[in-house]
Coordinates of C-alpha atoms and ligand atoms in Angstrom, one line a residue:
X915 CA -77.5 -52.7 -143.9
X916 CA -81.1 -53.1 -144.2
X917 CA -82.8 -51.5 -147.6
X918 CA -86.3 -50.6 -148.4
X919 CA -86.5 -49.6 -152.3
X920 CA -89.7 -47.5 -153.4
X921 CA -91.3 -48.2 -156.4
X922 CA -94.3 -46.7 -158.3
X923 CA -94.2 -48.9 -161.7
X924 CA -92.1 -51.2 -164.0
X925 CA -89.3 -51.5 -161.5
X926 CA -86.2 -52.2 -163.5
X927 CA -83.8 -50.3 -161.5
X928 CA -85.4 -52.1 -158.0
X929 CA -84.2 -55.5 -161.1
X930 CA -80.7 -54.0 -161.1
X931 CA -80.8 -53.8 -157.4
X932 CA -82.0 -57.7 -156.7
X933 CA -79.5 -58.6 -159.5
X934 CA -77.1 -56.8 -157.7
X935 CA -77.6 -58.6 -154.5
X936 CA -78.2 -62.4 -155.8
X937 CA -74.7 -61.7 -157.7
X938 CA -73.1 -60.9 -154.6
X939 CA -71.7 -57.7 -155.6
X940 CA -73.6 -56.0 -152.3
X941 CA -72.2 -58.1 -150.2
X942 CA -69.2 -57.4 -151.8
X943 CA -68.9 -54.0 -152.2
X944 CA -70.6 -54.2 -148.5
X945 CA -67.3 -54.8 -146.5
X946 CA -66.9 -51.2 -146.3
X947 CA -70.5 -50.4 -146.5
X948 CA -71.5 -52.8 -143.8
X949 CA -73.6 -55.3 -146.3
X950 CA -76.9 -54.4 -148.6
X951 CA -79.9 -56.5 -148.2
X952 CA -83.1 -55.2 -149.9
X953 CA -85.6 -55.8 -146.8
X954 CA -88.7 -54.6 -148.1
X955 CA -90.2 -53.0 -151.5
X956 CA -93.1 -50.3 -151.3
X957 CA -95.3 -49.4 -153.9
X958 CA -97.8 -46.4 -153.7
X959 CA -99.7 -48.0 -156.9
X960 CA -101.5 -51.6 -156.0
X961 CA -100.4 -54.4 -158.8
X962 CA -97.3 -52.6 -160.5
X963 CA -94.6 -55.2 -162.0
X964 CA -92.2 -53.5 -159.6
X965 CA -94.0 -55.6 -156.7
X966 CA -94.3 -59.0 -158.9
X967 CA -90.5 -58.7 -158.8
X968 CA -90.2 -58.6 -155.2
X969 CA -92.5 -61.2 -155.0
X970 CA -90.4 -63.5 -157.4
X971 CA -87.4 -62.6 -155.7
X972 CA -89.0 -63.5 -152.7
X973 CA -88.6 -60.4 -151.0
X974 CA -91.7 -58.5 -149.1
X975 CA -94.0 -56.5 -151.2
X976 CA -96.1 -54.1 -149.7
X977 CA -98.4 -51.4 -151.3
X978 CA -99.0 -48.3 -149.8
X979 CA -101.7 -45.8 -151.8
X980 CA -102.1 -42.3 -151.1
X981 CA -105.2 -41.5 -149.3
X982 CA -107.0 -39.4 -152.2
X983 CA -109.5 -37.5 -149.9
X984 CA -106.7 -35.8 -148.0
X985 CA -105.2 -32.7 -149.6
X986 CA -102.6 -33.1 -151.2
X987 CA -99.4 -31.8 -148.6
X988 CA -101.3 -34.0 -146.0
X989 CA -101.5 -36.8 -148.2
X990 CA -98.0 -36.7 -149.4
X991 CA -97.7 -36.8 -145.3
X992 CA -99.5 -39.5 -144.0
X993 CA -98.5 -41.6 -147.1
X994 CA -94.9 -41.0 -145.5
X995 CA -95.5 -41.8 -142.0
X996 CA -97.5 -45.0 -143.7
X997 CA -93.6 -45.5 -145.3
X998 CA -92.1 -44.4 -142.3
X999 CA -93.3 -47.0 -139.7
X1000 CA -92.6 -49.6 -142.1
X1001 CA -88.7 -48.7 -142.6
X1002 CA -89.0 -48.9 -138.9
X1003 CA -90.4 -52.4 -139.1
X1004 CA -87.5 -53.7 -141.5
X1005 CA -85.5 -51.9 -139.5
X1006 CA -83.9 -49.5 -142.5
X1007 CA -80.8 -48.1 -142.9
X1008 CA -81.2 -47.1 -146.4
X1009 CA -84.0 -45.7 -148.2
X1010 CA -84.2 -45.4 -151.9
X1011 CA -86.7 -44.4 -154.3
X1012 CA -86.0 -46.1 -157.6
X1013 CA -88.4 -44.9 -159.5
X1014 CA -91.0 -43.6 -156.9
X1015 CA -93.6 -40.9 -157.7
X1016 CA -94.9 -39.9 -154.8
X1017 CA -93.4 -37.2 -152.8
X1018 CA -91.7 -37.4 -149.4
X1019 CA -92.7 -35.3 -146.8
X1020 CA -92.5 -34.4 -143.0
X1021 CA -91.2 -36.5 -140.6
X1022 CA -89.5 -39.1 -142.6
X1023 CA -87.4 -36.6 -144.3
X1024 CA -86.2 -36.0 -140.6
X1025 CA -85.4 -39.4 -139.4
X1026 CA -83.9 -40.9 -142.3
X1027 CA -81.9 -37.7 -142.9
X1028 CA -79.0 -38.4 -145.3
X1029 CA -80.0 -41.7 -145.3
X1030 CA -83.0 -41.6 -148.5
X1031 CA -81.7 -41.8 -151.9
X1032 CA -83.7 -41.1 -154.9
X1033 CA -82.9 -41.5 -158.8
X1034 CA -83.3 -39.0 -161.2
X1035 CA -83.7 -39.2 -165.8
X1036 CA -82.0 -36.2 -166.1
X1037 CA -78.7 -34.5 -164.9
X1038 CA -80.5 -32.6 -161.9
X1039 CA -80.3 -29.7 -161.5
X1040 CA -82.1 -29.5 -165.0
X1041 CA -85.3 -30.9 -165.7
X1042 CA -86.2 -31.6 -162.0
X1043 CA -89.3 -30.5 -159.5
X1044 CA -92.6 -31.1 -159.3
X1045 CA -94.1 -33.1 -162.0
X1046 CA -91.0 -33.9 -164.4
X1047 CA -91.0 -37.5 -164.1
X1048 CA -90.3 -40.6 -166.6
X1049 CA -91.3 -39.9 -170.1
X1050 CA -91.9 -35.7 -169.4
X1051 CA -88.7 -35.5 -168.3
X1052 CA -87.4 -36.5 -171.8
X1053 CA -89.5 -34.6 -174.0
X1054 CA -88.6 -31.6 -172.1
X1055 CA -84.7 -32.7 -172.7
X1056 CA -85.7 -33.2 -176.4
X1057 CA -87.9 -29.9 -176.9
X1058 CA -85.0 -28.0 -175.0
X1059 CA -82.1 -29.1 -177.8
X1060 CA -79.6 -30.4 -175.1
X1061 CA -76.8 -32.4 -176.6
X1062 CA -76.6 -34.1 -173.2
X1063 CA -78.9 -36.0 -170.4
X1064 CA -78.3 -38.7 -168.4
X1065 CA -79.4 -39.7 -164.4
X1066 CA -78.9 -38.8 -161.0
X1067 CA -78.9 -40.3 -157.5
X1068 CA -78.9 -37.6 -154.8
X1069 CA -80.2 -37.5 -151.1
X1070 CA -83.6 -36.4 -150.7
X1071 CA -83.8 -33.4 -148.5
X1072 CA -87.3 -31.5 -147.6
X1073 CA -87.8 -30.2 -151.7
X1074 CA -88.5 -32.3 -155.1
X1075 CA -85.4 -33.3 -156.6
X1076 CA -83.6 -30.4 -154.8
X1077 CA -80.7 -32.7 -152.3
X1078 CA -77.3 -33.0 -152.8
X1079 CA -76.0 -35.0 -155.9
X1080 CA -73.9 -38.5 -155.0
X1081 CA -73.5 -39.4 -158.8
X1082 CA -74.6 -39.0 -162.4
X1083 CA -74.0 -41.0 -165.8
X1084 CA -74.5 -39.2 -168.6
X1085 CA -75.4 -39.8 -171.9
X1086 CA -75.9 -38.2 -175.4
X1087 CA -79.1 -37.1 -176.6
X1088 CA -78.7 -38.4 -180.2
X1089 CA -80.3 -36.8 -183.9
X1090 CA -83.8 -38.3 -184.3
X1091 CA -84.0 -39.4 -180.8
X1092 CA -87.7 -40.1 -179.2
X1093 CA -88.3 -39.7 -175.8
X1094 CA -88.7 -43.7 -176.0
X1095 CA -84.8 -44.0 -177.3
X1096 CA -83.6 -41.5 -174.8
X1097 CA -85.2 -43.1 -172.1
X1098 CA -84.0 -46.4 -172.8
X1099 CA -80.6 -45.2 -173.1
X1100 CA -80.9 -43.4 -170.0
X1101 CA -82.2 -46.4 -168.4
X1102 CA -79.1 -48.8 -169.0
X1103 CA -77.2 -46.0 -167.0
X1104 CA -79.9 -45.9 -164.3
X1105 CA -79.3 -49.6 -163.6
X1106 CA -75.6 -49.0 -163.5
X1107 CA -76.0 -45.9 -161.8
X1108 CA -78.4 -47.1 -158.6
X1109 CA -76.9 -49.9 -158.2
X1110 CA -72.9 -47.7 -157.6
X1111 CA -74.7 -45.6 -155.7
X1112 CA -76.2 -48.2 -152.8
X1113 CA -72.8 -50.2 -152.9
X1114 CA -71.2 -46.9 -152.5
X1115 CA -73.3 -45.5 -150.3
X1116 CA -71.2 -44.7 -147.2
X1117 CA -68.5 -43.0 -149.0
X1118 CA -70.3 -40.9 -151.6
X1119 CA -72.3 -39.5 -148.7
X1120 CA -69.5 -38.6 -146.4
X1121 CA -68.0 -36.6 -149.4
Ligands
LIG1876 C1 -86.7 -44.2 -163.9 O1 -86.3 -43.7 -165.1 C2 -86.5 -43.2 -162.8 O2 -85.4 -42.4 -163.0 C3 -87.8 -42.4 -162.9 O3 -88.8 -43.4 -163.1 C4 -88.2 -44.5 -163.9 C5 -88.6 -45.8 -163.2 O4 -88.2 -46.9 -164.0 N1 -88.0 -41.7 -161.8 C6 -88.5 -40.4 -161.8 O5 -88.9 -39.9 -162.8 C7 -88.6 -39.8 -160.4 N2 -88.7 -38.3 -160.6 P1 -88.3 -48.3 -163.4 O6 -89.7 -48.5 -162.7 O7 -88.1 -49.2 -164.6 O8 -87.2 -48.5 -162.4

């Protein structure tokens, strides 16, 4: 099956992913879910690391900005019909947002139904929604107490961070911990986590 990972930055977890595949353990794993190939990476930021990676692994790298003198639910719109005709092109299976900022809308959410996975820092359903992302996702963790926090991958449905959960890893929020340390122990999970998730794919979302 034919992947197109979403990126907005660093793009360590899209790392995991390529890792992932050059090892084998897609193709693996693939037998019963039909074979992972990451076909194409969009970014909605232009010269993010997340596209030099694609470009060293030799995989397409294409950047897609927002249009900033739309309004914003339009703009999140045509930015996803922009996305849209390109999973068309690569012929996608699979979508998944590893570590994409921009939200989904419209008609994409519709034709790739079930079939767009995003990841999550936190154990959704807490600190999710509009504008928790990366670092403010772990100072909220922090500044709430929690002994706990980890990642998520869940389908995207029509709201922000709202579809139903496929898998989390958790992790401990430790005494003294920075948003920095957190996140970097959340990360190691995320890598572990996204890259289950894809190989597992077909069965976690027929659960
Ligand atoms: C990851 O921690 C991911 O969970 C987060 O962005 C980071 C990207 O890291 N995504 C969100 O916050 C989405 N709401 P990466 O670019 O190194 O993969």
């Amino acid at each position: 099956m034919n992947i197109l990972v979403l990126v907005s930055g660093n793009g360590s977890n899209l790392q995991a992913l390529i890792d992932a595949e050059k090892s084998g353990r897609c193709s693996e794993g693939g037998r019963e879910s039909g074979g992972m190939r990451i076909a194409a990476v969009v970014s909605d930021k232009a010269g993010v690391f997340a596209l030099q990676r694609a470009n060293n692994a030799g995989i397409p790298a294409i950047t897609e900005t927002p249009d900033k003198s739309l309004p914003r639910e339009e703009r999140q719109r045509e930015l996803s019909d922009r996305i849209l005709r390109i999973a068309g092109k690569y012929n996608a299976g699979l979508i998944v947002l590893a570590g994409f900022l921009s939200i989904l809308r419209g008609n994409i959410v519709k034709a790739y139904s079930g079939r767009i996975i995003n990841l999550h820092p936190s154990l959704l359903p807490d600190f999710g929604g509009e504008g928790m992302y990366g670092d403010r996702v772990h100072r909220a963790v922090l500044a709430s107490g929690k002994k706990e926090s980890g990642c998520t991958v869940h389908l995207v449905d029509g709201g922000t961070d709202t579809g139903p959960v496929l898998l989390q890893r958790r992790v401990p929020v430790l005494p003294g911990d920075s948003a920095e340390s957190l996140a970097a122990r959340i990360h190691r999970e995320e890598h572990i986590a996204i890259v289950d998730a894809v190989i597992r794919f077909p069965e976690l979302s027929a659960l």
